[in-house]
Short mmCIF file of C-alpha atoms in Angstrom, two decimals:
data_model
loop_
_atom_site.label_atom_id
_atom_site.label_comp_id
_atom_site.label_asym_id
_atom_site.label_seq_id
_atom_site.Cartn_x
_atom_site.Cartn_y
_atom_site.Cartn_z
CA UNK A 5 0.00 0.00 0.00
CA UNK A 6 1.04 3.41 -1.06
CA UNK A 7 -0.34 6.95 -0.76
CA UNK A 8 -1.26 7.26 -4.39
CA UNK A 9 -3.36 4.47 -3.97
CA UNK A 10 -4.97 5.38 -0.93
CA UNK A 11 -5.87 8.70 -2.51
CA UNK A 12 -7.16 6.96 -5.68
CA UNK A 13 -9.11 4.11 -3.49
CA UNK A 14 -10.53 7.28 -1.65
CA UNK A 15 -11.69 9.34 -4.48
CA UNK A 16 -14.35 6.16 -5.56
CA UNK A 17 -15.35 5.87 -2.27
CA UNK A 18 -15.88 9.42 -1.50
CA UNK A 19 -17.38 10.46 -4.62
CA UNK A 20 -20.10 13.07 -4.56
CA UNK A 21 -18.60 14.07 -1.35
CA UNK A 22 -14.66 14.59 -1.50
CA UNK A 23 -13.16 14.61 -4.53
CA UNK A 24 -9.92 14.27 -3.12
CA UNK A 25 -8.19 17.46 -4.19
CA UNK A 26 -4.33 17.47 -5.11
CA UNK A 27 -4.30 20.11 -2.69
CA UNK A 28 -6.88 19.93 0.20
CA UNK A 29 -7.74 23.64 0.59
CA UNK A 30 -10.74 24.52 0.89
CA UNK A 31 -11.76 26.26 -2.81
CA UNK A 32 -13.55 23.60 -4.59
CA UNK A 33 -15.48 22.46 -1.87
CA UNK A 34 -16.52 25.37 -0.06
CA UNK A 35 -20.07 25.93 1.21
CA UNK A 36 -20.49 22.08 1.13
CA UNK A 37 -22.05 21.07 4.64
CA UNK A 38 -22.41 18.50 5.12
CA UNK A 39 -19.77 17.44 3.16
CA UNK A 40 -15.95 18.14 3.27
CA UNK A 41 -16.33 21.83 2.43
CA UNK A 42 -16.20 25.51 4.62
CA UNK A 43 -18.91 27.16 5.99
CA UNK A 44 -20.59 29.91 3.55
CA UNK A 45 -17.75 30.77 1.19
CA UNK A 46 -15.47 28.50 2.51
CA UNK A 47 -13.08 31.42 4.02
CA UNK A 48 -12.42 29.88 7.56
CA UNK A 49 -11.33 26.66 5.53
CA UNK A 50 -9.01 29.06 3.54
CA UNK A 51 -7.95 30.98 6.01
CA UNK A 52 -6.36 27.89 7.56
CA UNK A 53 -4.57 26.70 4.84
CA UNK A 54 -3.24 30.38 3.72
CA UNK A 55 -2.37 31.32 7.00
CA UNK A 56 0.00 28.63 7.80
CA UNK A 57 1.25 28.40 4.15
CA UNK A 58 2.14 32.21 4.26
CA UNK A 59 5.20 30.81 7.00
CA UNK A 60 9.08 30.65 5.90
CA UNK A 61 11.42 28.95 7.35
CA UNK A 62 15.21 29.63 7.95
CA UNK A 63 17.20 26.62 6.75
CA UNK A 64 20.41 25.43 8.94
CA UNK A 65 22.84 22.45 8.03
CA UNK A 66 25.83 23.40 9.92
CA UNK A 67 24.35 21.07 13.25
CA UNK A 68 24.92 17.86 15.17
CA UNK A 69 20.70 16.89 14.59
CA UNK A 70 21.24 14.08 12.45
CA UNK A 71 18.30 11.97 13.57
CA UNK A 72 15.77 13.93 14.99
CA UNK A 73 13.63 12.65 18.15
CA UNK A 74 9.84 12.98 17.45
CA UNK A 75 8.82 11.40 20.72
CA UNK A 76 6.13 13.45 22.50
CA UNK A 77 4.05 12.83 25.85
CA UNK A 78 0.80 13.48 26.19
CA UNK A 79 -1.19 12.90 29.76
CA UNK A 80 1.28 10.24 30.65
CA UNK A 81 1.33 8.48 27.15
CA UNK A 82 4.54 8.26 25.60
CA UNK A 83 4.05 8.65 21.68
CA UNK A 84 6.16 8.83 18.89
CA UNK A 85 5.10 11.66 17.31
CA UNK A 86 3.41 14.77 17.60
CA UNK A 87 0.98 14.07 15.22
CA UNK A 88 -2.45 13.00 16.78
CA UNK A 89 -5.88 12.25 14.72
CA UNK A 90 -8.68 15.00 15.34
CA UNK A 91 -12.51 13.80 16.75
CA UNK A 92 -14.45 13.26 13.29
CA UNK A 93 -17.72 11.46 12.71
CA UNK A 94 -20.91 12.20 10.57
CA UNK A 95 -19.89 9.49 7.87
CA UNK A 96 -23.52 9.09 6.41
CA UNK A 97 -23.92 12.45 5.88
CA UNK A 98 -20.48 14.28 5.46
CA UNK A 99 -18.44 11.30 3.53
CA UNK A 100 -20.94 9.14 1.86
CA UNK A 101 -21.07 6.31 3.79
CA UNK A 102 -18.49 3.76 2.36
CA UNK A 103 -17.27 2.90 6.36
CA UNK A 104 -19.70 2.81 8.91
CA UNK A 105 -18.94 4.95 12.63
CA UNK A 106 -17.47 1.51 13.74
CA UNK A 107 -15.72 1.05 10.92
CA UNK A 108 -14.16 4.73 10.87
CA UNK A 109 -13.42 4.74 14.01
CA UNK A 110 -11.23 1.46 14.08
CA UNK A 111 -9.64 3.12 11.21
CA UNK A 112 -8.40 6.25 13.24
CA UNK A 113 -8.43 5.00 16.89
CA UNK A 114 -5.69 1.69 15.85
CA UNK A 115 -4.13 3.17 12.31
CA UNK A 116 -2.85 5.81 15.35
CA UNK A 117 -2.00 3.92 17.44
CA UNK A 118 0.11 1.36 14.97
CA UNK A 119 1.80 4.61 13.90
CA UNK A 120 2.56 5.49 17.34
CA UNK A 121 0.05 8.07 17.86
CA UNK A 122 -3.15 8.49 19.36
CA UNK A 123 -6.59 8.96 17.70
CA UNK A 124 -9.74 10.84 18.46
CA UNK A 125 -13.69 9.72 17.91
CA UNK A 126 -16.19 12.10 17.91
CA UNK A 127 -20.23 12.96 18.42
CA UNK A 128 -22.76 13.50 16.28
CA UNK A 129 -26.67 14.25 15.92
CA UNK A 130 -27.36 10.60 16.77
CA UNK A 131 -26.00 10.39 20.34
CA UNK A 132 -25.41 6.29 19.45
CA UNK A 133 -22.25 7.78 16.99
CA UNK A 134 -20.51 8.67 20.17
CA UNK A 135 -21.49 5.76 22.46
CA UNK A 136 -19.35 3.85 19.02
CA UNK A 137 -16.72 5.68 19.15
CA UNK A 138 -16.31 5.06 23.02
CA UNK A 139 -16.45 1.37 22.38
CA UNK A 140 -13.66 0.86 19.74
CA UNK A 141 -11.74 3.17 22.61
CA UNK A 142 -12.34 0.60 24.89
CA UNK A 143 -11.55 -1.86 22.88
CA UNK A 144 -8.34 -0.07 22.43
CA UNK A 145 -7.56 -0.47 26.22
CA UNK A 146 -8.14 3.08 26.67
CA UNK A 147 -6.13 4.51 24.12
CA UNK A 148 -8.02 6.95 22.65
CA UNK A 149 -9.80 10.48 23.35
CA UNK A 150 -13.61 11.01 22.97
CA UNK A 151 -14.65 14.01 22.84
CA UNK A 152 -18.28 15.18 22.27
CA UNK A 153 -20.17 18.53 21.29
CA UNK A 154 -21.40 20.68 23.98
CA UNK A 155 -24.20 19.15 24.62
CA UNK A 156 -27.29 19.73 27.14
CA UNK A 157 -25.53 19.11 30.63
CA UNK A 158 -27.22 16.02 31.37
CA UNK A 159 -26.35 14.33 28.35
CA UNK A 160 -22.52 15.78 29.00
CA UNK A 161 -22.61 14.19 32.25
CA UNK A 162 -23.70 10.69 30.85
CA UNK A 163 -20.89 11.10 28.10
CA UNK A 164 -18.28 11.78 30.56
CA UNK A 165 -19.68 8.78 32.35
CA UNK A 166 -18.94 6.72 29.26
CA UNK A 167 -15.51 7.86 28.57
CA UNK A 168 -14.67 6.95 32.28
CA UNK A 169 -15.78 3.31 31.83
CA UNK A 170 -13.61 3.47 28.61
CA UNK A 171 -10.89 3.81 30.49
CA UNK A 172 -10.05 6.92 27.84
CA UNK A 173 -6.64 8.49 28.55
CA UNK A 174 -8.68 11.87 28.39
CA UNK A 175 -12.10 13.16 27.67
CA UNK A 176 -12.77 16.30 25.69
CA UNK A 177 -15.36 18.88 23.96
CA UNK A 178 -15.64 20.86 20.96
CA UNK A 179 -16.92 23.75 21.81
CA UNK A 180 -16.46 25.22 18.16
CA UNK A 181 -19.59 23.41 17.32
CA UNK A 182 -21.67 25.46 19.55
CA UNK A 183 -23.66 26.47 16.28
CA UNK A 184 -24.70 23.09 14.87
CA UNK A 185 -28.13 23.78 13.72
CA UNK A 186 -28.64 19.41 14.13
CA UNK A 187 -28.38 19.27 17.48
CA UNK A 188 -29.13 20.75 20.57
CA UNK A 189 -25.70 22.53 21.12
CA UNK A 190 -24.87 26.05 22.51
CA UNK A 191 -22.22 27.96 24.12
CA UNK A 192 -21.18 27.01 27.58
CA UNK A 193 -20.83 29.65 30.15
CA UNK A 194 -17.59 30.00 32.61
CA UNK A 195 -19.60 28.37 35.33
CA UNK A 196 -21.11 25.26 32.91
CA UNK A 197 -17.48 24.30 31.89
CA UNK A 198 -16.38 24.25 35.41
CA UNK A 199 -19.08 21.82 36.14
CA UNK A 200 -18.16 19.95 33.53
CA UNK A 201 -14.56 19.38 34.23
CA UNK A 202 -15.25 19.30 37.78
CA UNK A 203 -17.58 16.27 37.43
CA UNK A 204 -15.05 13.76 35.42
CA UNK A 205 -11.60 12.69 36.89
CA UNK A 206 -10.38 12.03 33.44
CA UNK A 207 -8.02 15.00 32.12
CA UNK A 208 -10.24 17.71 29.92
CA UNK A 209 -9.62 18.96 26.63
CA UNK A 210 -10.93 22.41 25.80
CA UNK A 211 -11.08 22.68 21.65
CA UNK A 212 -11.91 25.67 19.77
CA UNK A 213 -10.08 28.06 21.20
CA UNK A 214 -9.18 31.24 19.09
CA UNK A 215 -8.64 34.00 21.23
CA UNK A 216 -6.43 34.73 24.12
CA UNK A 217 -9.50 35.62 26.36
CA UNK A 218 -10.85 32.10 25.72
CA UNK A 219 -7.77 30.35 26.35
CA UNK A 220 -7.37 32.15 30.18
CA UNK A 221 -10.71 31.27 30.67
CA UNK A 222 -10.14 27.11 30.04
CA UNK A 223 -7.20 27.83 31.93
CA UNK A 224 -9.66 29.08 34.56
CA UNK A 225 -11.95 26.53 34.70
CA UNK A 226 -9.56 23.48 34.85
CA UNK A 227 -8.67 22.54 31.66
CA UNK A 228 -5.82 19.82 31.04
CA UNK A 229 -5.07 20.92 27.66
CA UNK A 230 -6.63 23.08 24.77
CA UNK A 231 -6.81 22.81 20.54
CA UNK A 232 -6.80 25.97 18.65
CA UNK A 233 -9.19 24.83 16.60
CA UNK A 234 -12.57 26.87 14.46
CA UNK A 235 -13.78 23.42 13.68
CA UNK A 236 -12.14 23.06 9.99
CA UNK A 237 -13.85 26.42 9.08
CA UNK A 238 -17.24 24.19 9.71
CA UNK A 239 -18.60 26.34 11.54
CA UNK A 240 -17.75 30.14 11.49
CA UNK A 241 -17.39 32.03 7.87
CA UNK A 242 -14.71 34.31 7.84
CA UNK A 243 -12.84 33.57 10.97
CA UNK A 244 -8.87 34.04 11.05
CA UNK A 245 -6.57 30.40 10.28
CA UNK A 246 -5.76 28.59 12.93
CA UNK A 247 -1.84 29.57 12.40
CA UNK A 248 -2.97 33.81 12.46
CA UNK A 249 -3.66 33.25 16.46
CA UNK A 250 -1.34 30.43 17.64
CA UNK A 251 1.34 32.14 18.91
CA UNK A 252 -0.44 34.73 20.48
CA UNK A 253 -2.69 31.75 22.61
CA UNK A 254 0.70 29.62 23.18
CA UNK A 255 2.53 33.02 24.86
CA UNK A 256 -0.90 33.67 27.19
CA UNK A 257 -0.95 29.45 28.27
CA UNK A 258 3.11 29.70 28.89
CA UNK A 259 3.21 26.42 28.81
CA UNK A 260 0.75 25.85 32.08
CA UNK A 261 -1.41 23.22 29.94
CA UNK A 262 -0.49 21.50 26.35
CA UNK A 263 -1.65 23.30 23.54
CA UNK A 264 -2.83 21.59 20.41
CA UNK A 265 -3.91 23.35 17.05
CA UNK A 266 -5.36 21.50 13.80
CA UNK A 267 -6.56 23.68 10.86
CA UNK A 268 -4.84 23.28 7.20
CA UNK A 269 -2.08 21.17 8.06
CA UNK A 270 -1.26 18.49 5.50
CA UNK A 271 2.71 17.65 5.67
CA UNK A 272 5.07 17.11 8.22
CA UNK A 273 6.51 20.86 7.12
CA UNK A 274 3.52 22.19 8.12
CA UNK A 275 3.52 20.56 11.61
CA UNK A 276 6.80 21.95 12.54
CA UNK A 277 5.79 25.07 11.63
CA UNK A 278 2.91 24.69 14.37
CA UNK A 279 5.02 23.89 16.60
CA UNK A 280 7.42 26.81 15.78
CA UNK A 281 4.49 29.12 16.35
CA UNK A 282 3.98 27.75 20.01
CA UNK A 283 1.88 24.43 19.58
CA UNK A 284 2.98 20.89 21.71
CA UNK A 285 1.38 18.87 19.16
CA UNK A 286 -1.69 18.80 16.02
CA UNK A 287 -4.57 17.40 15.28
CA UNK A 288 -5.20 16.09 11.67
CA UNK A 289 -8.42 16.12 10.19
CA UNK A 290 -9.46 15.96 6.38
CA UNK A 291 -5.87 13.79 5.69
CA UNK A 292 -6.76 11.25 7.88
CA UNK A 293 -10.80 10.83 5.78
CA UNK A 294 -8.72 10.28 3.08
CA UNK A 295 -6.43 7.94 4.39
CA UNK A 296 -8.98 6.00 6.33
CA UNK A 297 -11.41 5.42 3.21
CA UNK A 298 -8.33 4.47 0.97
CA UNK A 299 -6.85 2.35 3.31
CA UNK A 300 -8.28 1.85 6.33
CA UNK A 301 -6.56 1.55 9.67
CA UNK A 302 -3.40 0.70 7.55
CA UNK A 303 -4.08 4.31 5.59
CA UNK A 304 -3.96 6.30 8.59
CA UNK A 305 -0.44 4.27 9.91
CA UNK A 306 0.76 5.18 6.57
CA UNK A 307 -0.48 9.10 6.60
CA UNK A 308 0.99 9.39 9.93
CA UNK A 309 4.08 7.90 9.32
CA UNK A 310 4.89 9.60 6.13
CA UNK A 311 4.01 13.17 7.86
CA UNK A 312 6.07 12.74 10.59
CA UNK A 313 9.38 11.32 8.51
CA UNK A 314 8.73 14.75 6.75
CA UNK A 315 8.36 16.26 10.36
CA UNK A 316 12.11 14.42 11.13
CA UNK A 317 13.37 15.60 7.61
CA UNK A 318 12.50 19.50 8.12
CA UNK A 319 13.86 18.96 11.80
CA UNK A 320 17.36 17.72 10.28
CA UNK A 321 16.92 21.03 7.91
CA UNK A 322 16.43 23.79 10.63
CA UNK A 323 18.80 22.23 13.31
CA UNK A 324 16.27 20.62 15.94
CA UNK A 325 17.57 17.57 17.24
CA UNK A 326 14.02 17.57 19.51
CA UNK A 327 10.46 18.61 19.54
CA UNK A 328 11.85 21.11 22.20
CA UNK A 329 14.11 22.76 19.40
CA UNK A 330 11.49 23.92 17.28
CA UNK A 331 10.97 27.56 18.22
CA UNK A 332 10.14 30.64 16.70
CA UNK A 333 13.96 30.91 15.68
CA UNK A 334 13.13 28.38 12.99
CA UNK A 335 10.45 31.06 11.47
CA UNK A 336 11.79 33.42 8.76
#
């Protein structure tokens, strides 16, 4: 298995849906949701992919980091790359279909975990999506994060419930999907997401965080790590890319909590770029539909591992012999 045919095993099975772009950003697609598109004109989706392609780099050979080190650690879990896979579901209605939640999830959840990364499942409409997600986590021995929209707090506390049972390493929410006209979501006040974290033991992840303000607040209210994150430009038209506010969030967190970002990224140059702007790790999103409906669990080992190789080779080209190298001195 290869990526060229993963991508061309993907494009039949996502057809009418994703037509599997040579470059995933946003312009053909946008306005298509459901689907793989942006919200309204597609900006957000733009924006994320502009922003972080807008980024130079200063190149450095004269160095003793020869074989980089990719190892990260998240919440105890010692992983061998940065590179995690970002809470996606809706498969019926956003990709056409071809792998049921089940099957989707298995893709992400152990094509992570072979790669030496860990995998997200998500929530949708129909609570059950979740509850499946939670189960191939389980199955997993624990190795996974759900995390769920921000829900009614009743059904929150049940979901937390189920993660717990999971054994999940972590538990999280995206609160950038406070609009979804679907389901009954909304935002959650200061006071709401401290009852929230308060009532689950598992650590909390915060994601769709854009601004500063928001960012102090989950620091606020307890939680164990944030993703700047506007949903894949789902949800918001016309909202910055993810890469515009990173830095600025990473300075105000000082390094109290880990702080994730997703948005646009689609090579292992792109990652360390993230990370240059102030991130721990990313979340991947669109790569990974494409990988799991070419190739299944075996697709998403492969996307991961060929990101972060290109992760190691950019490392070797801008002198960081660690994760803890890349700093805003590699930026131009």
């Amino acid at each position: 298995m290869n990526m060229k045919t993963v991508r061309q095993t993907a494009r039949e099975k996502l057809k009418g849906f994703c037509r599997v772009c040579p470059e995933c950003n946003g312009k053909v697609c946008a306005g298509e949701v459901p689907g793989m598109g942006g919200a309204g004109t597609g900006a957000s989706f733009k924006n994320n992919v502009v922003a972080l392609a807008a980024f130079r780099l200063n190149m450095r050979t004269i160095h003793g980091a020869k074989q980089p080190d990719t190892g990260y650690e998240l919440f105890g879990q010692k992983l061998s790359t940065p590179i995690l896979g970002a809470p996606i579901t809706g498969n019926n209605f956003n990709m056409g279909g071809a792998l049921n939640e089940e099957e989707w999830a298995e893709a992400i959840v152990q094509g992570c975990l072979t790669s030496g990364s860990l995998g997200c499942t998500g929530d949708a409409p129909d609570p059950t999506m979740y509850i499946t997600g939670v189960e191939v986590v389980t199955k997993a021995g624990g190795r996974g994060i759900p995390v769920m929209k921000p829900r009614e707090l009743e059904e929150v506390f049940k979901f937390l419930r189920h993660a717990e049972e999971a054994g999940a390493l972590a538990v999280g929410m995206d609160i950038d999907a406070a609009g979804l006209v679907s389901m009954a979501v909304g935002p959650k006040t200061k006071e709401e997401m401290k009852a929230i974290i308060s009532n689950t033991s598992l650590p909390f992840i915060i994601k769709g965080v854009m601004t500063v303000d928001e960012a102090e607040i989950a620091l606020e209210v307890g939680a164990a790590a944030i993703v700047v994150s506007n949903h894949g430009g789902r949800m918001l038209d016309h909202t910055p890319g993810t890469a515009e506010v990173l830095a600025k969030i990473a300075k105000a967190v000082d390094g109290r909590i880990p702080v994730i970002v997703d948005g646009g990224i689609r090579t292992g140059v792109d990652v360390l770029k993230m990370l240059a702007l102030g991130a721990d790790a990313v979340m991947i999103g669109r790569p990974l539909i494409t990988a799991a409906y070419g190739g299944g669990a075996e697709g998403v080992a492969l996307a991961i591992r060929r990101m972060t190789n290109e992760l190691k080779q950019a490392m070797t080209l801008t002198g960081c012999a660690t994760l803890n190298d890349i700093t805003s001195n590699v930026l131009l």
